[in-house]
Each structure stands twice: as structure tokens, then as C-alpha cells.
Amino acid sequence: LVRLIFLLLPTCWYLNSAAQTIYSLGNENQYIQKLQAEAEAAVNDSARSYLYLRLSLLYRRANDQESCQKYLKQGLALSTRYPFLRAAAVYHQAIVEYASRDLVMLEKYLLRADSLLQYFDHEEAYKLRGILWNNYGIVQQLKGNETDAMNAFTNKAAYY
């Protein structure tokens, strides 16, 4: 029994330390340039709109607020004729405009985006809803509401 404990101890230690490692995505300039080229070459407004919305989040992460706002506005403008894109735009707008400033509005927009996205039965909608619920769980953690955070992580985000 003692041998077994000593054999499993390093494995448990490794798994615990590996689970807490934070990985950086590094420089995303090449990926951003690729998405920009795809958006400019897109043959329809729906594809261009979604690429612009994705670019807005990438520029937010890169701390380029001017480009972030530019692509968000372009994505929002092109999304108005497409129900899925209107729903996705609510999520992107929530992250860009409220994530770092207003948790109450962020929470409200995340729930609104989920209520709009629930009607779409395709991979991209599911992916957005999973990310959305993960972000909602983080908001709940920041508010000190661990029960709702765990519910969001395990029953909502993990579902998608």
C-alpha cells in the first residue's frame, strides 16, 4: 500500500500542477491578418459580418480598441439581415463593450445572447453558447456567487 501511494503521488502532483498551467496564445498577428484577408475576400455579407465580429474580439484581446470598435461596428452593420448573426452580434457586443467595465450589463447581454442563440441548431451556435456560458460563469465568480458559477460551468458550458 505504501508503494502504491508513492507511485501515485508524483502522478497526482503532476496532474494538479498541469491543470493550473496558463498557456499564452502569443502573438496573434498572423491569425488576425488571415481573418482580415478572409473578410475582405468574402463573397457575401454574412461571412464578412461573422469574420468582422471575430476580429473585434481578437483586437480586444490584443488591446487595440480602435480596431476592435471598427470591426465590431462593421460586423453589427452587416449582421442585421441574418438572424444567427444578429444573435451572435449580441454576444460579441457584450464582450467588447461591457466585459471590462460593467458586470451587470455584461451579464444581461450574455443571457440575452443565449436566449437568441438557443433557436439555432448548428455547430457555430453551440460553440458560441459554450463560450458564452463559460463567460457567464466567470461573471458569477467575480460576483462571489460560486453556486451559479459552477452551474454555468458544469451544466451549461460543458453541455455545448
PDB file of C-alpha atoms in Angstrom:
ATOM      1  CA  LEU A   1       0.000   0.000   0.000  1.00  0.00           C
ATOM      2  CA  VAL A   2       2.833   2.390   0.845  1.00  0.00           C
ATOM      3  CA  ARG A   3       4.480   1.611  -2.510  1.00  0.00           C
ATOM      4  CA  LEU A   4       1.252   2.335  -4.338  1.00  0.00           C
ATOM      5  CA  ILE A   5       0.909   5.687  -2.592  1.00  0.00           C
ATOM      6  CA  PHE A   6       4.469   6.656  -3.501  1.00  0.00           C
ATOM      7  CA  LEU A   7       3.896   5.595  -7.113  1.00  0.00           C
ATOM      8  CA  LEU A   8       0.668   7.562  -7.449  1.00  0.00           C
ATOM      9  CA  LEU A   9       1.803  10.650  -5.554  1.00  0.00           C
ATOM     10  CA  PRO A  10       4.022  12.054  -8.363  1.00  0.00           C
ATOM     11  CA  THR A  11       1.252  11.434 -10.889  1.00  0.00           C
ATOM     12  CA  CYS A  12      -1.283  13.292  -8.765  1.00  0.00           C
ATOM     13  CA  TRP A  13       1.171  16.124  -8.223  1.00  0.00           C
ATOM     14  CA  TYR A  14       1.803  16.367 -11.983  1.00  0.00           C
ATOM     15  CA  LEU A  15      -1.895  16.384 -12.856  1.00  0.00           C
ATOM     16  CA  ASN A  16      -2.591  19.034 -10.246  1.00  0.00           C
ATOM     17  CA  SER A  17       0.216  21.304 -11.450  1.00  0.00           C
ATOM     18  CA  ALA A  18      -0.595  20.761 -15.139  1.00  0.00           C
ATOM     19  CA  ALA A  19      -4.231  21.680 -14.582  1.00  0.00           C
ATOM     20  CA  GLN A  20      -3.202  25.078 -13.246  1.00  0.00           C
ATOM     21  CA  THR A  21      -0.819  25.997 -16.050  1.00  0.00           C
ATOM     22  CA  ILE A  22      -1.831  29.039 -18.070  1.00  0.00           C
ATOM     23  CA  TYR A  23      -0.851  28.984 -21.701  1.00  0.00           C
ATOM     24  CA  SER A  24      -0.385  32.141 -23.719  1.00  0.00           C
ATOM     25  CA  LEU A  25      -1.538  32.262 -27.282  1.00  0.00           C
ATOM     26  CA  GLY A  26       1.400  34.518 -28.044  1.00  0.00           C
ATOM     27  CA  ASN A  27       1.431  36.838 -30.979  1.00  0.00           C
ATOM     28  CA  GLU A  28      -1.754  36.501 -32.993  1.00  0.00           C
ATOM     29  CA  ASN A  29      -0.853  38.933 -35.762  1.00  0.00           C
ATOM     30  CA  GLN A  30      -0.675  36.234 -38.428  1.00  0.00           C
ATOM     31  CA  TYR A  31      -4.073  34.874 -37.474  1.00  0.00           C
ATOM     32  CA  ILE A  32      -5.562  38.375 -37.425  1.00  0.00           C
ATOM     33  CA  GLN A  33      -4.109  39.100 -40.859  1.00  0.00           C
ATOM     34  CA  LYS A  34      -5.517  35.809 -42.156  1.00  0.00           C
ATOM     35  CA  LEU A  35      -9.002  36.659 -40.867  1.00  0.00           C
ATOM     36  CA  GLN A  36      -8.767  40.176 -42.313  1.00  0.00           C
ATOM     37  CA  ALA A  37      -7.876  38.740 -45.715  1.00  0.00           C
ATOM     38  CA  GLU A  38     -10.747  36.246 -45.472  1.00  0.00           C
ATOM     39  CA  ALA A  39     -13.173  39.028 -44.540  1.00  0.00           C
ATOM     40  CA  GLU A  40     -12.103  41.197 -47.457  1.00  0.00           C
ATOM     41  CA  ALA A  41     -12.345  38.241 -49.858  1.00  0.00           C
ATOM     42  CA  ALA A  42     -15.699  37.019 -48.520  1.00  0.00           C
ATOM     43  CA  VAL A  43     -18.286  36.774 -51.264  1.00  0.00           C
ATOM     44  CA  ASN A  44     -21.290  37.549 -49.074  1.00  0.00           C
ATOM     45  CA  ASP A  45     -22.167  39.869 -46.232  1.00  0.00           C
ATOM     46  CA  SER A  46     -22.975  37.092 -43.774  1.00  0.00           C
ATOM     47  CA  ALA A  47     -19.489  35.589 -43.946  1.00  0.00           C
ATOM     48  CA  ARG A  48     -17.903  39.037 -43.818  1.00  0.00           C
ATOM     49  CA  SER A  49     -20.053  40.031 -40.823  1.00  0.00           C
ATOM     50  CA  TYR A  50     -19.075  36.982 -38.784  1.00  0.00           C
ATOM     51  CA  LEU A  51     -15.395  37.428 -39.590  1.00  0.00           C
ATOM     52  CA  TYR A  52     -15.608  41.094 -38.556  1.00  0.00           C
ATOM     53  CA  LEU A  53     -17.226  40.097 -35.251  1.00  0.00           C
ATOM     54  CA  ARG A  54     -14.485  37.550 -34.611  1.00  0.00           C
ATOM     55  CA  LEU A  55     -11.845  40.151 -35.464  1.00  0.00           C
ATOM     56  CA  SER A  56     -13.353  42.549 -32.932  1.00  0.00           C
ATOM     57  CA  LEU A  57     -12.715  40.023 -30.152  1.00  0.00           C
ATOM     58  CA  LEU A  58      -9.181  39.351 -31.338  1.00  0.00           C
ATOM     59  CA  TYR A  59      -8.379  43.055 -31.376  1.00  0.00           C
ATOM     60  CA  ARG A  60      -9.900  43.420 -27.916  1.00  0.00           C
ATOM     61  CA  ARG A  61      -7.582  40.699 -26.669  1.00  0.00           C
ATOM     62  CA  ALA A  62      -4.660  42.479 -28.375  1.00  0.00           C
ATOM     63  CA  ASN A  63      -5.653  45.759 -26.616  1.00  0.00           C
ATOM     64  CA  ASP A  64      -6.257  47.597 -29.896  1.00  0.00           C
ATOM     65  CA  GLN A  65      -9.519  49.351 -29.012  1.00  0.00           C
ATOM     66  CA  GLU A  66      -9.706  51.388 -32.216  1.00  0.00           C
ATOM     67  CA  SER A  67      -9.592  48.303 -34.456  1.00  0.00           C
ATOM     68  CA  CYS A  68     -11.811  46.411 -32.033  1.00  0.00           C
ATOM     69  CA  GLN A  69     -14.550  49.044 -32.269  1.00  0.00           C
ATOM     70  CA  LYS A  70     -14.113  49.398 -36.039  1.00  0.00           C
ATOM     71  CA  TYR A  71     -14.644  45.689 -36.682  1.00  0.00           C
ATOM     72  CA  LEU A  72     -17.473  45.445 -34.161  1.00  0.00           C
ATOM     73  CA  LYS A  73     -19.340  48.274 -35.925  1.00  0.00           C
ATOM     74  CA  GLN A  74     -18.762  46.710 -39.337  1.00  0.00           C
ATOM     75  CA  GLY A  75     -19.899  43.303 -38.098  1.00  0.00           C
ATOM     76  CA  LEU A  76     -23.002  44.756 -36.441  1.00  0.00           C
ATOM     77  CA  ALA A  77     -23.925  46.720 -39.568  1.00  0.00           C
ATOM     78  CA  LEU A  78     -23.712  43.650 -41.797  1.00  0.00           C
ATOM     79  CA  SER A  79     -25.463  41.307 -39.361  1.00  0.00           C
ATOM     80  CA  THR A  80     -28.895  42.931 -39.406  1.00  0.00           C
ATOM     81  CA  ARG A  81     -30.357  40.761 -42.223  1.00  0.00           C
ATOM     82  CA  TYR A  82     -29.259  37.420 -40.746  1.00  0.00           C
ATOM     83  CA  PRO A  83     -30.956  36.034 -37.613  1.00  0.00           C
ATOM     84  CA  PHE A  84     -27.990  33.943 -36.437  1.00  0.00           C
ATOM     85  CA  LEU A  85     -25.587  36.830 -36.925  1.00  0.00           C
ATOM     86  CA  ARG A  86     -27.884  39.210 -35.036  1.00  0.00           C
ATOM     87  CA  ALA A  87     -27.808  36.760 -32.120  1.00  0.00           C
ATOM     88  CA  ALA A  88     -24.035  36.283 -32.375  1.00  0.00           C
ATOM     89  CA  ALA A  89     -23.585  40.049 -32.558  1.00  0.00           C
ATOM     90  CA  VAL A  90     -25.247  40.442 -29.143  1.00  0.00           C
ATOM     91  CA  TYR A  91     -22.606  38.151 -27.641  1.00  0.00           C
ATOM     92  CA  HIS A  92     -19.710  39.928 -29.368  1.00  0.00           C
ATOM     93  CA  GLN A  93     -21.071  43.327 -28.376  1.00  0.00           C
ATOM     94  CA  ALA A  94     -21.353  42.168 -24.761  1.00  0.00           C
ATOM     95  CA  ILE A  95     -17.717  41.117 -24.632  1.00  0.00           C
ATOM     96  CA  VAL A  96     -16.341  44.161 -26.441  1.00  0.00           C
ATOM     97  CA  GLU A  97     -18.403  46.837 -24.724  1.00  0.00           C
ATOM     98  CA  TYR A  98     -19.024  45.552 -21.217  1.00  0.00           C
ATOM     99  CA  ALA A  99     -16.532  42.827 -20.227  1.00  0.00           C
ATOM    100  CA  SER A 100     -14.046  45.144 -18.585  1.00  0.00           C
ATOM    101  CA  ARG A 101     -16.394  47.853 -17.319  1.00  0.00           C
ATOM    102  CA  ASP A 102     -19.900  46.777 -16.361  1.00  0.00           C
ATOM    103  CA  LEU A 103     -20.598  43.295 -14.997  1.00  0.00           C
ATOM    104  CA  VAL A 104     -24.337  43.938 -14.690  1.00  0.00           C
ATOM    105  CA  MET A 105     -24.674  44.845 -18.380  1.00  0.00           C
ATOM    106  CA  LEU A 106     -22.324  42.026 -19.388  1.00  0.00           C
ATOM    107  CA  GLU A 107     -24.474  39.512 -17.515  1.00  0.00           C
ATOM    108  CA  LYS A 108     -27.640  40.945 -19.081  1.00  0.00           C
ATOM    109  CA  TYR A 109     -26.221  40.788 -22.623  1.00  0.00           C
ATOM    110  CA  LEU A 110     -24.836  37.281 -22.156  1.00  0.00           C
ATOM    111  CA  LEU A 111     -28.243  35.998 -21.088  1.00  0.00           C
ATOM    112  CA  ARG A 112     -29.902  37.854 -23.953  1.00  0.00           C
ATOM    113  CA  ALA A 113     -27.428  36.372 -26.435  1.00  0.00           C
ATOM    114  CA  ASP A 114     -28.110  32.884 -25.097  1.00  0.00           C
ATOM    115  CA  SER A 115     -31.858  33.370 -25.407  1.00  0.00           C
ATOM    116  CA  LEU A 116     -31.386  34.395 -29.063  1.00  0.00           C
ATOM    117  CA  LEU A 117     -28.873  31.651 -29.886  1.00  0.00           C
ATOM    118  CA  GLN A 118     -30.974  28.828 -28.416  1.00  0.00           C
ATOM    119  CA  TYR A 119     -33.052  28.631 -31.602  1.00  0.00           C
ATOM    120  CA  PHE A 120     -30.114  27.710 -33.816  1.00  0.00           C
ATOM    121  CA  ASP A 121     -29.166  24.078 -34.219  1.00  0.00           C
ATOM    122  CA  HIS A 122     -25.670  24.170 -35.674  1.00  0.00           C
ATOM    123  CA  GLU A 123     -22.086  23.882 -34.553  1.00  0.00           C
ATOM    124  CA  GLU A 124     -21.242  27.580 -34.507  1.00  0.00           C
ATOM    125  CA  ALA A 125     -24.264  28.391 -32.331  1.00  0.00           C
ATOM    126  CA  TYR A 126     -23.317  25.640 -29.900  1.00  0.00           C
ATOM    127  CA  LYS A 127     -19.730  26.847 -29.768  1.00  0.00           C
ATOM    128  CA  LEU A 128     -20.822  30.411 -29.038  1.00  0.00           C
ATOM    129  CA  ARG A 129     -23.230  29.244 -26.352  1.00  0.00           C
ATOM    130  CA  GLY A 130     -20.499  27.196 -24.672  1.00  0.00           C
ATOM    131  CA  ILE A 131     -18.151  30.180 -24.647  1.00  0.00           C
ATOM    132  CA  LEU A 132     -20.974  32.433 -23.526  1.00  0.00           C
ATOM    133  CA  TRP A 133     -21.814  30.228 -20.545  1.00  0.00           C
ATOM    134  CA  ASN A 134     -18.165  29.996 -19.595  1.00  0.00           C
ATOM    135  CA  ASN A 135     -18.018  33.792 -19.541  1.00  0.00           C
ATOM    136  CA  TYR A 136     -21.248  33.899 -17.557  1.00  0.00           C
ATOM    137  CA  GLY A 137     -19.678  31.551 -15.006  1.00  0.00           C
ATOM    138  CA  ILE A 138     -16.687  33.870 -14.709  1.00  0.00           C
ATOM    139  CA  VAL A 139     -19.033  36.803 -14.088  1.00  0.00           C
ATOM    140  CA  GLN A 140     -20.710  34.820 -11.322  1.00  0.00           C
ATOM    141  CA  GLN A 141     -17.330  34.040  -9.761  1.00  0.00           C
ATOM    142  CA  LEU A 142     -16.417  37.724  -9.826  1.00  0.00           C
ATOM    143  CA  LYS A 143     -19.692  38.465  -8.065  1.00  0.00           C
ATOM    144  CA  GLY A 144     -18.869  35.831  -5.427  1.00  0.00           C
ATOM    145  CA  ASN A 145     -21.719  33.545  -6.491  1.00  0.00           C
ATOM    146  CA  GLU A 146     -19.910  30.201  -6.648  1.00  0.00           C
ATOM    147  CA  THR A 147     -23.092  28.114  -6.925  1.00  0.00           C
ATOM    148  CA  ASP A 148     -24.280  29.856 -10.081  1.00  0.00           C
ATOM    149  CA  ALA A 149     -20.731  29.835 -11.451  1.00  0.00           C
ATOM    150  CA  MET A 150     -20.447  26.066 -11.047  1.00  0.00           C
ATOM    151  CA  ASN A 151     -23.893  25.609 -12.575  1.00  0.00           C
ATOM    152  CA  ALA A 152     -22.840  27.681 -15.588  1.00  0.00           C
ATOM    153  CA  PHE A 153     -19.577  25.769 -15.987  1.00  0.00           C
ATOM    154  CA  THR A 154     -20.851  22.235 -15.441  1.00  0.00           C
ATOM    155  CA  ASN A 155     -24.467  22.266 -16.577  1.00  0.00           C
ATOM    156  CA  LYS A 156     -24.399  24.900 -19.306  1.00  0.00           C
ATOM    157  CA  ALA A 157     -20.927  25.474 -20.813  1.00  0.00           C
ATOM    158  CA  ALA A 158     -19.892  21.819 -20.622  1.00  0.00           C
ATOM    159  CA  TYR A 159     -23.119  20.813 -22.368  1.00  0.00           C
ATOM    160  CA  TYR A 160     -22.058  22.559 -25.546  1.00  0.00           C
TER     161      TYR A 160
END
